PDB file of C-alpha atoms and ligand atoms in Angstrom:
ATOM      1  CA  UNK A   1     -50.646 -34.986 -26.310  1.00  0.00           C
ATOM      2  CA  UNK A   2     -54.344 -35.094 -25.407  1.00  0.00           C
ATOM      3  CA  UNK A   3     -55.328 -36.274 -21.944  1.00  0.00           C
ATOM      4  CA  UNK A   4     -56.733 -39.798 -22.041  1.00  0.00           C
ATOM      5  CA  UNK A   5     -58.780 -41.059 -19.118  1.00  0.00           C
ATOM      6  CA  UNK A   6     -59.421 -44.743 -18.430  1.00  0.00           C
ATOM      7  CA  UNK A   7     -62.711 -45.595 -16.696  1.00  0.00           C
ATOM      8  CA  UNK A   8     -62.907 -49.224 -15.430  1.00  0.00           C
ATOM      9  CA  UNK A   9     -65.503 -51.461 -17.149  1.00  0.00           C
ATOM     10  CA  UNK A  10     -64.444 -55.070 -16.375  1.00  0.00           C
ATOM     11  CA  UNK A  11     -61.889 -56.316 -13.864  1.00  0.00           C
ATOM     12  CA  UNK A  12     -59.541 -59.235 -14.458  1.00  0.00           C
ATOM     13  CA  UNK A  13     -61.645 -61.353 -12.084  1.00  0.00           C
ATOM     14  CA  UNK A  14     -64.918 -60.494 -13.835  1.00  0.00           C
ATOM     15  CA  UNK A  15     -63.390 -61.427 -17.204  1.00  0.00           C
ATOM     16  CA  UNK A  16     -62.146 -64.764 -15.850  1.00  0.00           C
ATOM     17  CA  UNK A  17     -65.627 -65.594 -14.531  1.00  0.00           C
ATOM     18  CA  UNK A  18     -67.363 -64.679 -17.810  1.00  0.00           C
ATOM     19  CA  UNK A  19     -64.906 -66.709 -19.879  1.00  0.00           C
ATOM     20  CA  UNK A  20     -65.377 -69.736 -17.642  1.00  0.00           C
ATOM     21  CA  UNK A  21     -69.138 -69.459 -18.186  1.00  0.00           C
ATOM     22  CA  UNK A  22     -69.121 -69.120 -21.984  1.00  0.00           C
ATOM     23  CA  UNK A  23     -66.421 -71.806 -22.349  1.00  0.00           C
ATOM     24  CA  UNK A  24     -68.744 -74.214 -20.573  1.00  0.00           C
ATOM     25  CA  UNK A  25     -71.617 -73.381 -22.947  1.00  0.00           C
ATOM     26  CA  UNK A  26     -69.384 -73.637 -26.042  1.00  0.00           C
ATOM     27  CA  UNK A  27     -67.980 -76.974 -24.832  1.00  0.00           C
ATOM     28  CA  UNK A  28     -71.507 -78.299 -24.487  1.00  0.00           C
ATOM     29  CA  UNK A  29     -72.700 -76.928 -27.859  1.00  0.00           C
ATOM     30  CA  UNK A  30     -69.742 -78.321 -29.823  1.00  0.00           C
ATOM     31  CA  UNK A  31     -69.294 -81.658 -28.087  1.00  0.00           C
ATOM     32  CA  UNK A  32     -68.480 -84.338 -30.689  1.00  0.00           C
ATOM     33  CA  UNK A  33     -67.932 -81.800 -33.508  1.00  0.00           C
ATOM     34  CA  UNK A  34     -64.756 -80.721 -35.318  1.00  0.00           C
ATOM     35  CA  UNK A  35     -64.383 -77.250 -33.810  1.00  0.00           C
ATOM     36  CA  UNK A  36     -61.977 -74.661 -35.162  1.00  0.00           C
ATOM     37  CA  UNK A  37     -61.484 -71.358 -33.364  1.00  0.00           C
ATOM     38  CA  UNK A  38     -60.601 -68.650 -35.859  1.00  0.00           C
ATOM     39  CA  UNK A  39     -59.072 -65.687 -34.043  1.00  0.00           C
ATOM     40  CA  UNK A  40     -59.392 -62.287 -35.654  1.00  0.00           C
ATOM     41  CA  UNK A  41     -56.032 -60.553 -35.326  1.00  0.00           C
ATOM     42  CA  UNK A  42     -54.805 -58.652 -33.612  1.00  0.00           C
ATOM     43  CA  UNK A  43     -57.387 -57.813 -30.975  1.00  0.00           C
ATOM     44  CA  UNK A  44     -58.595 -61.368 -30.204  1.00  0.00           C
ATOM     45  CA  UNK A  45     -55.223 -62.874 -29.300  1.00  0.00           C
ATOM     46  CA  UNK A  46     -55.613 -62.607 -25.522  1.00  0.00           C
ATOM     47  CA  UNK A  47     -59.295 -63.584 -25.441  1.00  0.00           C
ATOM     48  CA  UNK A  48     -58.704 -66.610 -27.672  1.00  0.00           C
ATOM     49  CA  UNK A  49     -55.779 -67.814 -25.584  1.00  0.00           C
ATOM     50  CA  UNK A  50     -57.847 -67.668 -22.396  1.00  0.00           C
ATOM     51  CA  UNK A  51     -60.967 -69.119 -24.041  1.00  0.00           C
ATOM     52  CA  UNK A  52     -59.251 -72.184 -25.523  1.00  0.00           C
ATOM     53  CA  UNK A  53     -57.715 -73.063 -22.148  1.00  0.00           C
ATOM     54  CA  UNK A  54     -61.152 -73.066 -20.537  1.00  0.00           C
ATOM     55  CA  UNK A  55     -62.776 -75.390 -23.092  1.00  0.00           C
ATOM     56  CA  UNK A  56     -63.288 -78.998 -22.045  1.00  0.00           C
ATOM     57  CA  UNK A  57     -63.388 -80.248 -25.674  1.00  0.00           C
ATOM     58  CA  UNK A  58     -60.628 -80.353 -28.320  1.00  0.00           C
ATOM     59  CA  UNK A  59     -60.351 -77.400 -30.703  1.00  0.00           C
ATOM     60  CA  UNK A  60     -58.056 -76.464 -33.557  1.00  0.00           C
ATOM     61  CA  UNK A  61     -56.865 -72.881 -33.934  1.00  0.00           C
ATOM     62  CA  UNK A  62     -56.126 -70.559 -36.814  1.00  0.00           C
ATOM     63  CA  UNK A  63     -56.021 -66.814 -37.284  1.00  0.00           C
ATOM     64  CA  UNK A  64     -57.324 -64.365 -39.819  1.00  0.00           C
ATOM     65  CA  UNK A  65     -56.497 -60.728 -40.188  1.00  0.00           C
ATOM     66  CA  UNK A  66     -58.691 -57.924 -41.453  1.00  0.00           C
ATOM     67  CA  UNK A  67     -58.304 -54.197 -41.543  1.00  0.00           C
ATOM     68  CA  UNK A  68     -60.891 -51.453 -41.564  1.00  0.00           C
ATOM     69  CA  UNK A  69     -59.794 -49.077 -38.835  1.00  0.00           C
ATOM     70  CA  UNK A  70     -56.232 -47.827 -39.163  1.00  0.00           C
ATOM     71  CA  UNK A  71     -55.526 -45.680 -36.126  1.00  0.00           C
ATOM     72  CA  UNK A  72     -58.959 -44.105 -35.836  1.00  0.00           C
ATOM     73  CA  UNK A  73     -61.967 -44.720 -33.587  1.00  0.00           C
ATOM     74  CA  UNK A  74     -64.505 -45.652 -36.242  1.00  0.00           C
ATOM     75  CA  UNK A  75     -64.697 -48.166 -39.065  1.00  0.00           C
ATOM     76  CA  UNK A  76     -63.782 -47.005 -42.568  1.00  0.00           C
ATOM     77  CA  UNK A  77     -66.578 -49.258 -43.842  1.00  0.00           C
ATOM     78  CA  UNK A  78     -64.315 -51.151 -46.225  1.00  0.00           C
ATOM     79  CA  UNK A  79     -63.070 -54.437 -44.803  1.00  0.00           C
ATOM     80  CA  UNK A  80     -60.065 -56.156 -46.352  1.00  0.00           C
ATOM     81  CA  UNK A  81     -58.925 -59.669 -45.408  1.00  0.00           C
ATOM     82  CA  UNK A  82     -55.200 -59.034 -45.232  1.00  0.00           C
ATOM     83  CA  UNK A  83     -54.222 -62.515 -44.034  1.00  0.00           C
ATOM     84  CA  UNK A  84     -56.540 -65.424 -44.848  1.00  0.00           C
ATOM     85  CA  UNK A  85     -56.486 -68.732 -42.934  1.00  0.00           C
ATOM     86  CA  UNK A  86     -54.143 -71.523 -44.027  1.00  0.00           C
ATOM     87  CA  UNK A  87     -56.244 -74.428 -42.787  1.00  0.00           C
ATOM     88  CA  UNK A  88     -58.707 -76.401 -44.919  1.00  0.00           C
ATOM     89  CA  UNK A  89     -62.010 -75.415 -43.303  1.00  0.00           C
ATOM     90  CA  UNK A  90     -64.298 -77.598 -45.410  1.00  0.00           C
ATOM     91  CA  UNK A  91     -66.845 -79.467 -43.259  1.00  0.00           C
ATOM     92  CA  UNK A  92     -65.441 -77.949 -40.071  1.00  0.00           C
ATOM     93  CA  UNK A  93     -67.458 -76.058 -37.469  1.00  0.00           C
ATOM     94  CA  UNK A  94     -65.937 -72.595 -37.244  1.00  0.00           C
ATOM     95  CA  UNK A  95     -66.199 -70.217 -34.322  1.00  0.00           C
ATOM     96  CA  UNK A  96     -64.967 -66.751 -35.223  1.00  0.00           C
ATOM     97  CA  UNK A  97     -63.361 -65.233 -32.142  1.00  0.00           C
ATOM     98  CA  UNK A  98     -63.354 -61.432 -32.102  1.00  0.00           C
ATOM     99  CA  UNK A  99     -62.395 -58.869 -29.478  1.00  0.00           C
ATOM    100  CA  UNK A 100     -65.364 -56.560 -30.116  1.00  0.00           C
ATOM    101  CA  UNK A 101     -68.190 -56.295 -32.648  1.00  0.00           C
ATOM    102  CA  UNK A 102     -69.081 -52.720 -33.536  1.00  0.00           C
ATOM    103  CA  UNK A 103     -70.648 -52.123 -36.966  1.00  0.00           C
ATOM    104  CA  UNK A 104     -70.406 -55.871 -37.628  1.00  0.00           C
ATOM    105  CA  UNK A 105     -69.000 -55.272 -41.103  1.00  0.00           C
ATOM    106  CA  UNK A 106     -65.758 -57.145 -40.388  1.00  0.00           C
ATOM    107  CA  UNK A 107     -67.524 -60.307 -39.232  1.00  0.00           C
ATOM    108  CA  UNK A 108     -70.180 -60.120 -41.899  1.00  0.00           C
ATOM    109  CA  UNK A 109     -67.449 -60.109 -44.533  1.00  0.00           C
ATOM    110  CA  UNK A 110     -65.717 -63.035 -42.820  1.00  0.00           C
ATOM    111  CA  UNK A 111     -68.882 -65.101 -42.491  1.00  0.00           C
ATOM    112  CA  UNK A 112     -69.446 -64.794 -46.246  1.00  0.00           C
ATOM    113  CA  UNK A 113     -65.846 -65.778 -46.888  1.00  0.00           C
ATOM    114  CA  UNK A 114     -65.934 -68.903 -44.705  1.00  0.00           C
ATOM    115  CA  UNK A 115     -69.294 -70.033 -46.011  1.00  0.00           C
ATOM    116  CA  UNK A 116     -67.885 -69.803 -49.535  1.00  0.00           C
ATOM    117  CA  UNK A 117     -64.998 -72.022 -48.365  1.00  0.00           C
ATOM    118  CA  UNK A 118     -67.416 -74.840 -47.480  1.00  0.00           C
ATOM    119  CA  UNK A 119     -67.430 -74.680 -43.670  1.00  0.00           C
ATOM    120  CA  UNK A 120     -70.076 -76.879 -42.013  1.00  0.00           C
ATOM    121  CA  UNK A 121     -71.142 -73.975 -39.775  1.00  0.00           C
ATOM    122  CA  UNK A 122     -69.903 -70.499 -38.890  1.00  0.00           C
ATOM    123  CA  UNK A 123     -70.731 -68.833 -35.572  1.00  0.00           C
ATOM    124  CA  UNK A 124     -69.477 -65.781 -33.720  1.00  0.00           C
ATOM    125  CA  UNK A 125     -67.913 -65.469 -30.297  1.00  0.00           C
ATOM    126  CA  UNK A 126     -67.142 -61.848 -29.465  1.00  0.00           C
ATOM    127  CA  UNK A 127     -65.582 -60.857 -26.178  1.00  0.00           C
ATOM    128  CA  UNK A 128     -67.594 -57.608 -26.306  1.00  0.00           C
ATOM    129  CA  UNK A 129     -70.803 -56.876 -28.218  1.00  0.00           C
ATOM    130  CA  UNK A 130     -71.144 -53.115 -28.798  1.00  0.00           C
ATOM    131  CA  UNK A 131     -74.464 -52.676 -30.531  1.00  0.00           C
ATOM    132  CA  UNK A 132     -75.275 -48.973 -31.026  1.00  0.00           C
ATOM    133  CA  UNK A 133     -73.474 -48.606 -34.380  1.00  0.00           C
ATOM    134  CA  UNK A 134     -74.401 -52.039 -35.802  1.00  0.00           C
ATOM    135  CA  UNK A 135     -74.839 -51.963 -39.587  1.00  0.00           C
ATOM    136  CA  UNK A 136     -74.589 -55.620 -40.573  1.00  0.00           C
ATOM    137  CA  UNK A 137     -77.257 -58.006 -39.370  1.00  0.00           C
ATOM    138  CA  UNK A 138     -75.039 -60.702 -37.865  1.00  0.00           C
ATOM    139  CA  UNK A 139     -75.754 -63.006 -34.918  1.00  0.00           C
ATOM    140  CA  UNK A 140     -73.378 -62.662 -31.958  1.00  0.00           C
ATOM    141  CA  UNK A 141     -73.778 -66.217 -30.677  1.00  0.00           C
ATOM    142  CA  UNK A 142     -71.522 -65.978 -27.625  1.00  0.00           C
ATOM    143  CA  UNK A 143     -70.356 -62.898 -25.762  1.00  0.00           C
ATOM    144  CA  UNK A 144     -68.851 -61.963 -22.393  1.00  0.00           C
ATOM    145  CA  UNK A 145     -70.151 -58.406 -22.207  1.00  0.00           C
ATOM    146  CA  UNK A 146     -72.685 -56.213 -24.035  1.00  0.00           C
ATOM    147  CA  UNK A 147     -72.498 -52.460 -24.169  1.00  0.00           C
ATOM    148  CA  UNK A 148     -74.387 -49.804 -26.050  1.00  0.00           C
ATOM    149  CA  UNK A 149     -71.492 -47.528 -26.927  1.00  0.00           C
ATOM    150  CA  UNK A 150     -68.096 -46.166 -25.944  1.00  0.00           C
ATOM    151  CA  UNK A 151     -64.544 -46.853 -27.035  1.00  0.00           C
ATOM    152  CA  UNK A 152     -63.099 -49.690 -24.942  1.00  0.00           C
ATOM    153  CA  UNK A 153     -59.464 -50.685 -24.455  1.00  0.00           C
ATOM    154  CA  UNK A 154     -57.474 -53.353 -22.631  1.00  0.00           C
ATOM    155  CA  UNK A 155     -57.473 -57.177 -22.692  1.00  0.00           C
ATOM    156  CA  UNK A 156     -56.365 -57.131 -26.349  1.00  0.00           C
ATOM    157  CA  UNK A 157     -58.367 -54.084 -27.415  1.00  0.00           C
ATOM    158  CA  UNK A 158     -56.307 -51.122 -28.529  1.00  0.00           C
ATOM    159  CA  UNK A 159     -56.449 -47.493 -29.366  1.00  0.00           C
ATOM    160  CA  UNK A 160     -53.735 -46.790 -31.974  1.00  0.00           C
ATOM    161  CA  UNK A 161     -51.917 -49.954 -30.776  1.00  0.00           C
ATOM    162  CA  UNK A 162     -51.830 -48.847 -27.140  1.00  0.00           C
ATOM    163  CA  UNK A 163     -53.424 -50.449 -24.049  1.00  0.00           C
ATOM    164  CA  UNK A 164     -53.686 -54.043 -25.397  1.00  0.00           C
ATOM    165  CA  UNK A 165     -51.785 -55.457 -22.416  1.00  0.00           C
ATOM    166  CA  UNK A 166     -54.048 -54.114 -19.673  1.00  0.00           C
ATOM    167  CA  UNK A 167     -55.537 -57.071 -17.734  1.00  0.00           C
ATOM    168  CA  UNK A 168     -58.941 -55.350 -17.390  1.00  0.00           C
ATOM    169  CA  UNK A 169     -61.234 -53.464 -19.796  1.00  0.00           C
ATOM    170  CA  UNK A 170     -61.578 -49.687 -19.676  1.00  0.00           C
ATOM    171  CA  UNK A 171     -63.653 -47.016 -21.336  1.00  0.00           C
ATOM    172  CA  UNK A 172     -61.271 -44.582 -23.019  1.00  0.00           C
ATOM    173  CA  UNK A 173     -62.340 -40.971 -22.614  1.00  0.00           C
ATOM    174  CA  UNK A 174     -60.572 -38.298 -24.627  1.00  0.00           C
TER     175      UNK A 174
HETATM  176  P1  IMP B 201     -66.611 -53.583 -36.992  1.00  0.00           P
HETATM  177  O1  IMP B 201     -66.321 -54.120 -38.361  1.00  0.00           O
HETATM  178  O2  IMP B 201     -67.100 -52.168 -37.028  1.00  0.00           O
HETATM  179  O3  IMP B 201     -67.536 -54.469 -36.185  1.00  0.00           O
HETATM  180  O4  IMP B 201     -65.228 -53.451 -36.276  1.00  0.00           O
HETATM  181  C1  IMP B 201     -64.728 -54.360 -35.436  1.00  0.00           C
HETATM  182  C2  IMP B 201     -63.290 -54.037 -35.119  1.00  0.00           C
HETATM  183  O5  IMP B 201     -63.108 -52.643 -34.825  1.00  0.00           O
HETATM  184  C3  IMP B 201     -62.909 -54.739 -33.868  1.00  0.00           C
HETATM  185  O6  IMP B 201     -62.373 -56.001 -34.139  1.00  0.00           O
HETATM  186  C4  IMP B 201     -61.886 -53.824 -33.257  1.00  0.00           C
HETATM  187  O7  IMP B 201     -60.607 -54.122 -33.775  1.00  0.00           O
HETATM  188  C5  IMP B 201     -62.284 -52.442 -33.706  1.00  0.00           C
HETATM  189  N1  IMP B 201     -63.078 -51.755 -32.649  1.00  0.00           N
HETATM  190  C6  IMP B 201     -64.400 -51.430 -32.680  1.00  0.00           C
HETATM  191  N2  IMP B 201     -64.784 -50.829 -31.545  1.00  0.00           N
HETATM  192  C7  IMP B 201     -63.690 -50.794 -30.753  1.00  0.00           C
HETATM  193  C8  IMP B 201     -63.450 -50.327 -29.408  1.00  0.00           C
HETATM  194  O8  IMP B 201     -64.331 -49.833 -28.689  1.00  0.00           O
HETATM  195  N3  IMP B 201     -62.178 -50.470 -28.952  1.00  0.00           N
HETATM  196  C9  IMP B 201     -61.168 -51.035 -29.692  1.00  0.00           C
HETATM  197  N4  IMP B 201     -61.358 -51.488 -30.936  1.00  0.00           N
HETATM  198  C10 IMP B 201     -62.588 -51.372 -31.466  1.00  0.00           C
HETATM  199 MG1   MG B 202     -60.570 -56.660 -34.076  1.00  0.00          MG
END
């Protein structure tokens, strides 16, 4: 087994503070609108559950699943929606909730999909915005943390399904 080193990036307390802040902005922006949070499985499950509990407005929730990674550290480039949403999203305001945006190909594919389903608006809320390898020109409307590069784990983010349960975020060094 290779030695894996975890370098701290965000503490539990820092995450809590950042989520409180963006939840306030989202609550203001979507006041009076039919908001649906669409969590991108699996990575966004912890972020979404914290985010929704900090909102001061009502929101519906659904999940979508896509795959492009397998157990590697970089995107295969081909994004497949392996589990579409069940809800009727027509005329709803959708906020796609992602753990981390890297190339942006996953969210770009999803934005096209939801627009074709007749959503009133589609925006992106990514816990982490990692911009160095961006390929798709997508707007990251809300984020808790921006970083240029590095493979991050914890708080829902995994490496080969490990580390999702860590309360903080770490840079994984191999
Ligand atoms: P994209 O399509 O390249 O933007 O890939 C986004 C997906 O890749 C994310 O939802 C994550 O599941 C995964 N991913 C990208 N970078 C990282 C990382 O640093 N740590 C963990 N997962 C990552
Ligand atoms: Mg993901």
